[in-house]
Coordinates of C-alpha atoms in Angstrom, one line a residue:
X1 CA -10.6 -16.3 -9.4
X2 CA -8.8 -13.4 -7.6
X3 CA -6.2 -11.6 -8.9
X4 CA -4.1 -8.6 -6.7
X5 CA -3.2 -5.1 -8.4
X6 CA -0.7 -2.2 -6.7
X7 CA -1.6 1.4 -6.8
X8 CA 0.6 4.2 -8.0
X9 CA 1.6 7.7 -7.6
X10 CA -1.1 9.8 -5.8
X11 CA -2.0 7.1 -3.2
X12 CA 0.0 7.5 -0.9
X13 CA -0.3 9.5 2.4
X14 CA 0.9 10.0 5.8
X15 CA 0.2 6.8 8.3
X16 CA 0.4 4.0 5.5
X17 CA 1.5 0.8 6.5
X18 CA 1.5 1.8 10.5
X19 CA -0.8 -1.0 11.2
X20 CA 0.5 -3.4 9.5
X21 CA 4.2 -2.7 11.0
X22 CA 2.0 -3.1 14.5
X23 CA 1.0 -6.3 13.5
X24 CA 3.3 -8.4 10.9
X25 CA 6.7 -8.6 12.1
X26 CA 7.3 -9.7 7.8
X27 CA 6.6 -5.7 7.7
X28 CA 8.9 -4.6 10.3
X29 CA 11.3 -6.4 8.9
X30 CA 10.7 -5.4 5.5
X31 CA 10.8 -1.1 6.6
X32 CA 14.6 -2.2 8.0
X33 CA 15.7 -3.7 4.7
X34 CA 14.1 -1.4 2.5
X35 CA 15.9 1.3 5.3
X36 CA 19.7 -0.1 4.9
X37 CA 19.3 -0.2 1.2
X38 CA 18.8 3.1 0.2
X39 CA 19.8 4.8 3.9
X40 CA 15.9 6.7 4.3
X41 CA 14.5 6.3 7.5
X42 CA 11.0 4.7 6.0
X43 CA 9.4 4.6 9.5
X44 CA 9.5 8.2 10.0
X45 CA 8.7 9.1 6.2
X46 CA 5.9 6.7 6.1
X47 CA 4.3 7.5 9.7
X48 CA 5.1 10.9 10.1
X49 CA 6.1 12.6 6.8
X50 CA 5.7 15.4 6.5
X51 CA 3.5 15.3 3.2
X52 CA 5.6 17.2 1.3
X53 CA 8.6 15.3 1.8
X54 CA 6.5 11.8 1.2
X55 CA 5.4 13.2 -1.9
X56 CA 8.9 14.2 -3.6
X57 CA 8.7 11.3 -6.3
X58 CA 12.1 10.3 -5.2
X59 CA 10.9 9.1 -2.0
X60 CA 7.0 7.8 -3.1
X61 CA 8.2 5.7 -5.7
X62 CA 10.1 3.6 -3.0
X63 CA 7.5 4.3 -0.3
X64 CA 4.6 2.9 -2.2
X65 CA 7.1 -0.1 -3.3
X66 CA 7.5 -1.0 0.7
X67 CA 4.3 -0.1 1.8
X68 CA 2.7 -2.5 -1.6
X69 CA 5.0 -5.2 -0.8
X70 CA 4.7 -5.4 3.1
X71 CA 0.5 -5.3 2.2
X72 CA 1.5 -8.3 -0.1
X73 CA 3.0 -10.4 2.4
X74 CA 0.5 -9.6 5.0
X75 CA -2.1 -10.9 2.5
X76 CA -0.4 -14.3 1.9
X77 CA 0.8 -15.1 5.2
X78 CA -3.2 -15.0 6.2
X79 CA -5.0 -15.6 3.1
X80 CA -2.6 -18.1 1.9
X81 CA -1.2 -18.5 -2.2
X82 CA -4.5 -18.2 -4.0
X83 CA -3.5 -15.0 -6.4
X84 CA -3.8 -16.1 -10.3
X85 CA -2.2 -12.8 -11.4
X86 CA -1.0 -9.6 -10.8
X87 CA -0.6 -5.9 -12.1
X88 CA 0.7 -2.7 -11.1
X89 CA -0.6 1.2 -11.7
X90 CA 2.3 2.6 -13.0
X91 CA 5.4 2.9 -10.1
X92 CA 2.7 -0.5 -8.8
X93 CA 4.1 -2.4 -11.9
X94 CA 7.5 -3.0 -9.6
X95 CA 5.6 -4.2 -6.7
X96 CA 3.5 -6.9 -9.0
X97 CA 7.0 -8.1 -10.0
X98 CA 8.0 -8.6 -6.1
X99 CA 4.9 -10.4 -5.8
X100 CA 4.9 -12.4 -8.7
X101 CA 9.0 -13.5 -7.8
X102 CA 10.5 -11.9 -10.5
X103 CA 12.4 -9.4 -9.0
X104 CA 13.7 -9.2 -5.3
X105 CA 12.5 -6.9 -3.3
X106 CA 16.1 -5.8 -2.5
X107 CA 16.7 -4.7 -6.4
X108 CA 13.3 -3.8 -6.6
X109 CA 13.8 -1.0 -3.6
X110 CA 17.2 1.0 -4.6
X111 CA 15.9 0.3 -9.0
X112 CA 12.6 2.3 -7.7
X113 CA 14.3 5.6 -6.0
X114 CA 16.8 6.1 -8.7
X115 CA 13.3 5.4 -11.1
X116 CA 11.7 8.4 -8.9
X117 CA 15.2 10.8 -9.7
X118 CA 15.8 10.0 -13.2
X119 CA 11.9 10.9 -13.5
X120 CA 12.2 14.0 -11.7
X121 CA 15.2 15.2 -13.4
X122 CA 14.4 14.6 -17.1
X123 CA 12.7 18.0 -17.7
X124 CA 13.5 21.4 -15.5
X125 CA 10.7 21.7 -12.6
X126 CA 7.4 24.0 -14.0
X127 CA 7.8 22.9 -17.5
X128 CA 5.6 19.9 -17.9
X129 CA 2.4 19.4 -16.6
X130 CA -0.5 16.7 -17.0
X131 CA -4.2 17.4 -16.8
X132 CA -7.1 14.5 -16.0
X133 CA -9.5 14.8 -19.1
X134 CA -13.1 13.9 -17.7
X135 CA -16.1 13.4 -20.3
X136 CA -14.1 12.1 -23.4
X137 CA -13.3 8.6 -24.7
X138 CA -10.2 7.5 -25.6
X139 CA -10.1 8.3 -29.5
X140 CA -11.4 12.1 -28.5
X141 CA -8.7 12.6 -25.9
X142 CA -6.1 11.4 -28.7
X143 CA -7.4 14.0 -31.4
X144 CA -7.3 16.8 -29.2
X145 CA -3.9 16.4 -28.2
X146 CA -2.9 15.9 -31.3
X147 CA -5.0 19.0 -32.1
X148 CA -3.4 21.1 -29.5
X149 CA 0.0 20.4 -31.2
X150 CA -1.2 21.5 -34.2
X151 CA -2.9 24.8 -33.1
X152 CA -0.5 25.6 -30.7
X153 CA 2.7 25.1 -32.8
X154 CA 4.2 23.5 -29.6
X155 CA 4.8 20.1 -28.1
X156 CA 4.6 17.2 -26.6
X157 CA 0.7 16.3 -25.3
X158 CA -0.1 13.0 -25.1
X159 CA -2.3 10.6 -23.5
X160 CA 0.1 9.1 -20.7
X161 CA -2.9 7.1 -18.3
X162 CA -6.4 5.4 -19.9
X163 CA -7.4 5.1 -16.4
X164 CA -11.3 4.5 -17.0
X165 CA -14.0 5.2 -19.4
X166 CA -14.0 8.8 -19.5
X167 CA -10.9 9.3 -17.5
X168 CA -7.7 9.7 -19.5
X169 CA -4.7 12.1 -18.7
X170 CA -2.6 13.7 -20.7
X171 CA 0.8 14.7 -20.1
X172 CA 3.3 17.0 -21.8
X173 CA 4.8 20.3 -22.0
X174 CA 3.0 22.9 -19.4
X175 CA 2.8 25.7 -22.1
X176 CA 0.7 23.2 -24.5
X177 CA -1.8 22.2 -21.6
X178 CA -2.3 26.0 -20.7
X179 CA -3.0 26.1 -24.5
X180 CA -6.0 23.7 -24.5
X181 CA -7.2 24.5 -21.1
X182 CA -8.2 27.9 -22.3
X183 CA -8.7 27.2 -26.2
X184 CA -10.6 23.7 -26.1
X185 CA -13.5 24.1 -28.2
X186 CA -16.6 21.3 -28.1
X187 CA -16.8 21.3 -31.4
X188 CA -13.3 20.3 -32.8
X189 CA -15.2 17.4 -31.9
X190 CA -17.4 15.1 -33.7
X191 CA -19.6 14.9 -32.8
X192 CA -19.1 17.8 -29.8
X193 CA -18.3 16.9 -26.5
X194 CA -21.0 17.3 -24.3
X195 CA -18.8 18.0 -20.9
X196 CA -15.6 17.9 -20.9
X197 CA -13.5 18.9 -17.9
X198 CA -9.4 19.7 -17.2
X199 CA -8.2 19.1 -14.3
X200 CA -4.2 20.1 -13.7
X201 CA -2.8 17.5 -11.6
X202 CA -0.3 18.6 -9.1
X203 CA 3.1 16.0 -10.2
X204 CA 6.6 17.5 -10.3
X205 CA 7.0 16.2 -13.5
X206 CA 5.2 15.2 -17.2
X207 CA 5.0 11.7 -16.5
X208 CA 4.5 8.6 -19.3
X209 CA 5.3 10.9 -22.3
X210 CA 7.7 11.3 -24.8
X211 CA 9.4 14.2 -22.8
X212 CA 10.5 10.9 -19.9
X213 CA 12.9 9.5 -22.7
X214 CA 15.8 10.6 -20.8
X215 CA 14.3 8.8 -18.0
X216 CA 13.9 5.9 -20.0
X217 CA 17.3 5.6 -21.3
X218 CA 18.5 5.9 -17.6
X219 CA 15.9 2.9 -16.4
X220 CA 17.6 0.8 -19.0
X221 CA 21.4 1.3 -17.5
X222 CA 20.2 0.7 -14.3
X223 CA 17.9 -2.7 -15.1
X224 CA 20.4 -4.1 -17.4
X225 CA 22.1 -4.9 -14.5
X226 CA 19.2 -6.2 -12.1
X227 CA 17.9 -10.1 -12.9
X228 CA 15.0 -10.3 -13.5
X229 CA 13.4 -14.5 -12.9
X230 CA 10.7 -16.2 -14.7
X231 CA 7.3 -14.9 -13.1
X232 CA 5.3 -17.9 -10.5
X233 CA 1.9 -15.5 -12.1
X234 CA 1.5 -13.7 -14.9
X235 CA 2.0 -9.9 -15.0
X236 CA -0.6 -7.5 -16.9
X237 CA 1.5 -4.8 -18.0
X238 CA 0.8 -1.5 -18.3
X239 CA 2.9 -1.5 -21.5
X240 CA 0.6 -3.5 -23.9
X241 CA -1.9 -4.7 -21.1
X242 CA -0.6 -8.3 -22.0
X243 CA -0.1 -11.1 -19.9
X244 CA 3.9 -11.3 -19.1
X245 CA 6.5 -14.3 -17.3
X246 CA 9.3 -13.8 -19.0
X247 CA 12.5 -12.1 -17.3
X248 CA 14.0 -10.1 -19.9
X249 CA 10.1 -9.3 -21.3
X250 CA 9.3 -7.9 -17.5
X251 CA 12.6 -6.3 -17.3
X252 CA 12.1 -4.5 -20.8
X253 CA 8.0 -3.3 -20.8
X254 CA 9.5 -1.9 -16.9
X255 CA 11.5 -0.2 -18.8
X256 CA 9.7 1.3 -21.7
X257 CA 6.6 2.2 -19.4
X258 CA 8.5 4.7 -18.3
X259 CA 7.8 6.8 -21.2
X260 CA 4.9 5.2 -22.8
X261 CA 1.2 5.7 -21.7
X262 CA -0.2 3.2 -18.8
X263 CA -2.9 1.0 -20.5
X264 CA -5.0 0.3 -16.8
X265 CA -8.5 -0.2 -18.9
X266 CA -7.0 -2.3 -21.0
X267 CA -5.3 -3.6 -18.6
X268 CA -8.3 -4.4 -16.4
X269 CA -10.2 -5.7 -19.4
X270 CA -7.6 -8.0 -20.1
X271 CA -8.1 -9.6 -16.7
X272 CA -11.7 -10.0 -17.5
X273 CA -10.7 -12.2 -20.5
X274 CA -8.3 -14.2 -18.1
X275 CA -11.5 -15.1 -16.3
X276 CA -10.5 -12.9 -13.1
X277 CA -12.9 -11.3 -10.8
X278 CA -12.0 -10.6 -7.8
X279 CA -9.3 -7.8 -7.1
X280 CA -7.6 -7.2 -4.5
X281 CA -5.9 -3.6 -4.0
X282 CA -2.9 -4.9 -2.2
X283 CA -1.7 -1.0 -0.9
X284 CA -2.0 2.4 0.0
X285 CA -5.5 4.0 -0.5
X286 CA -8.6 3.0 -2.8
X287 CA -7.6 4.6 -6.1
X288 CA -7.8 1.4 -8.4
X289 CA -10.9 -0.2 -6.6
X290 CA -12.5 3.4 -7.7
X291 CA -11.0 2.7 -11.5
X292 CA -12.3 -1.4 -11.5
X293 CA -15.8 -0.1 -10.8
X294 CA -15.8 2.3 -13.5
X295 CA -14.4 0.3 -15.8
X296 CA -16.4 -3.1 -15.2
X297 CA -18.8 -2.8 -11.9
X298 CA -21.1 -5.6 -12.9
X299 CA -18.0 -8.6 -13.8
X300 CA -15.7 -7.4 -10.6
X301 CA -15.7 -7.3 -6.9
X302 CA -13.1 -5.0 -5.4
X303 CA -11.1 -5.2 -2.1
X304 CA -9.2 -3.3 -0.1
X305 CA -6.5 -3.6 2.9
X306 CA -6.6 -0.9 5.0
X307 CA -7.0 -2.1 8.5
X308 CA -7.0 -5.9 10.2
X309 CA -10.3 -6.4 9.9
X310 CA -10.2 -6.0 5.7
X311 CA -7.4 -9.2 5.8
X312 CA -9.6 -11.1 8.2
X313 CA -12.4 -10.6 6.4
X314 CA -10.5 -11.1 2.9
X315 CA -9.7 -14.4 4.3
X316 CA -12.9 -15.4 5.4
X317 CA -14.1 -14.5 1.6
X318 CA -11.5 -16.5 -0.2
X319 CA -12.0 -19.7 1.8
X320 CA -16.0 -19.4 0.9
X321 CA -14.6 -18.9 -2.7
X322 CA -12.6 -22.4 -2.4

């Protein structure tokens, strides 16, 4: 069975989309709604950038919400309705609830770049930062944040993505990941970590921690108002990594996720259970094909869209699958 997910933060670049705004006329027409609604000239920032203007999170959030959704259509108008779920990475969450026809792209578009500025403004620029901890499991990552609390008489750091096995960041304030960068010790562990690596990730902001609760609160004003309809597929969320059609219960785990660590290996192992295994990144970039192989390489196939070809071939795939 196949099942799409939709990348987050961190995949986008300049050039996404272009070639599907050459060939799907559903995209072009998509770039001018997504333009009116929140007056940003998406062609340009899309195609031409520069980088550091596409990567203000005030204009990725929405970017990656066009670019996800136009890849979405694209997919179905060749390949046809045969999705049995979705789920999004993160700011991807918003485009699995396009796809899945609980939230209109229209909503979804202005909800997203106000998402993008009530994240960017919760906490003053320089004073939260989030590392990628490589070589740990889940549990280990936990006890040293808690750890570097402790020890450091500061906080918050918590564990904010379980991305894959071994790949967990951690987000918080910047003074308390300085602290364990240079005072981690191996053997606060038991038993002690082999190798364990830090690397700062470069965000404007401590994302899916307690310090986004200001965020939060401002995500719930502004999708109060925004409906929210039954699901036609079931939503993995990030939240809880459980299956979701409900309107209000999308509406409210979009809300909280804002603050609260993204589950994706749960997430993807939940999708396993649901008897999925194909995946189709439907989106900027390869990040989450990357994650799925780490995660489970022997139960999933991956797929990408990045080019004509990869749709053709997707469909030629999915009618072999039938």
């Amino acid at each position: 069975m196949w099942a799409a997910v939709f990348p987050g933060q961190g995949s986008q670049h300049v050039g996404m989309g272009r070639f599907l705004f050459e060939n799907f006329k559903s995209t072009q027409l998509l770039f001018e709604e997504a333009s009116d609604s929140i007056s940003t000239d998406f062609k340009k920032l899309c195609f031409e950038g520069p980088e550091e203007i596409l990567t203000l999170t005030e204009n990725t959030q929405p970017a990656l919400l066009l670019v996800s959704t136009a890849t979405h259509k694209a997919f179905s108008e060749t390949c046809g309705d045969s999705l049995k779920a979705v789920a999004g990475h993160s700011i991807g969450e918003y485009a699995a609830a396009v796809a899945a026809g609980s939230l209109k792209f229209s909503d979804g578009i202005k909800a997203v770049k106000l998402r993008g500025q009530a994240m960017q403004s919760a906490v003053p620029v320089g004073t939260g930062a989030m590392l990628a901890v490589l070589g740990l499991e889940d549990e280990q990552v936990k006890k040293i944040c808690k750890w570097a609390e402790v020890e450091s008489k500061d906080a918050p750091l918590e564990p904010a993505n379980f991305n894959s096995p071994g790949q967990v960041v951690i987000s918080g304030k910047k003074t308390v990941t300085d602290w364990l960068k240079n005072n981690f010790k191996a053997e606060i562990l038991n038993p002690p970590a082999k190798r364990t690596k830090f690397i700062e990730l470069k965000v404007s902001a401590p994302f899916h921690c307690s310090l986004m609760k200001p965020a939060e609160e401002q995500m719930k004003k502004v999708l109060t108002g925004v409906p929210f309809e039954k699901a036609q597929l079931p939503i993995v969320q990030n939240f809880d990594a459980k299956e979701t059609v409900d309107g209000d219960a999308i509406r409210e785990k979009l809300i909280r996720q804002v603050s609260a660590p993204v589950l994706w290996t749960q997430c993807i192992n939940r999708m396993k259970e649901m008897g999925l295994q194909n995946l189709i990144e439907l989106g900027p970039g390869q990040v989450l094909s990357g994650l799925t192989k780490k995660i489970d390489s022997a139960h999933f196939k991956s797929f990408n869209i990045t080019s004509l070809d990869d749709i053709k071939n997707l469909e030629k795939n999915i009618k072999n699958d039938r």
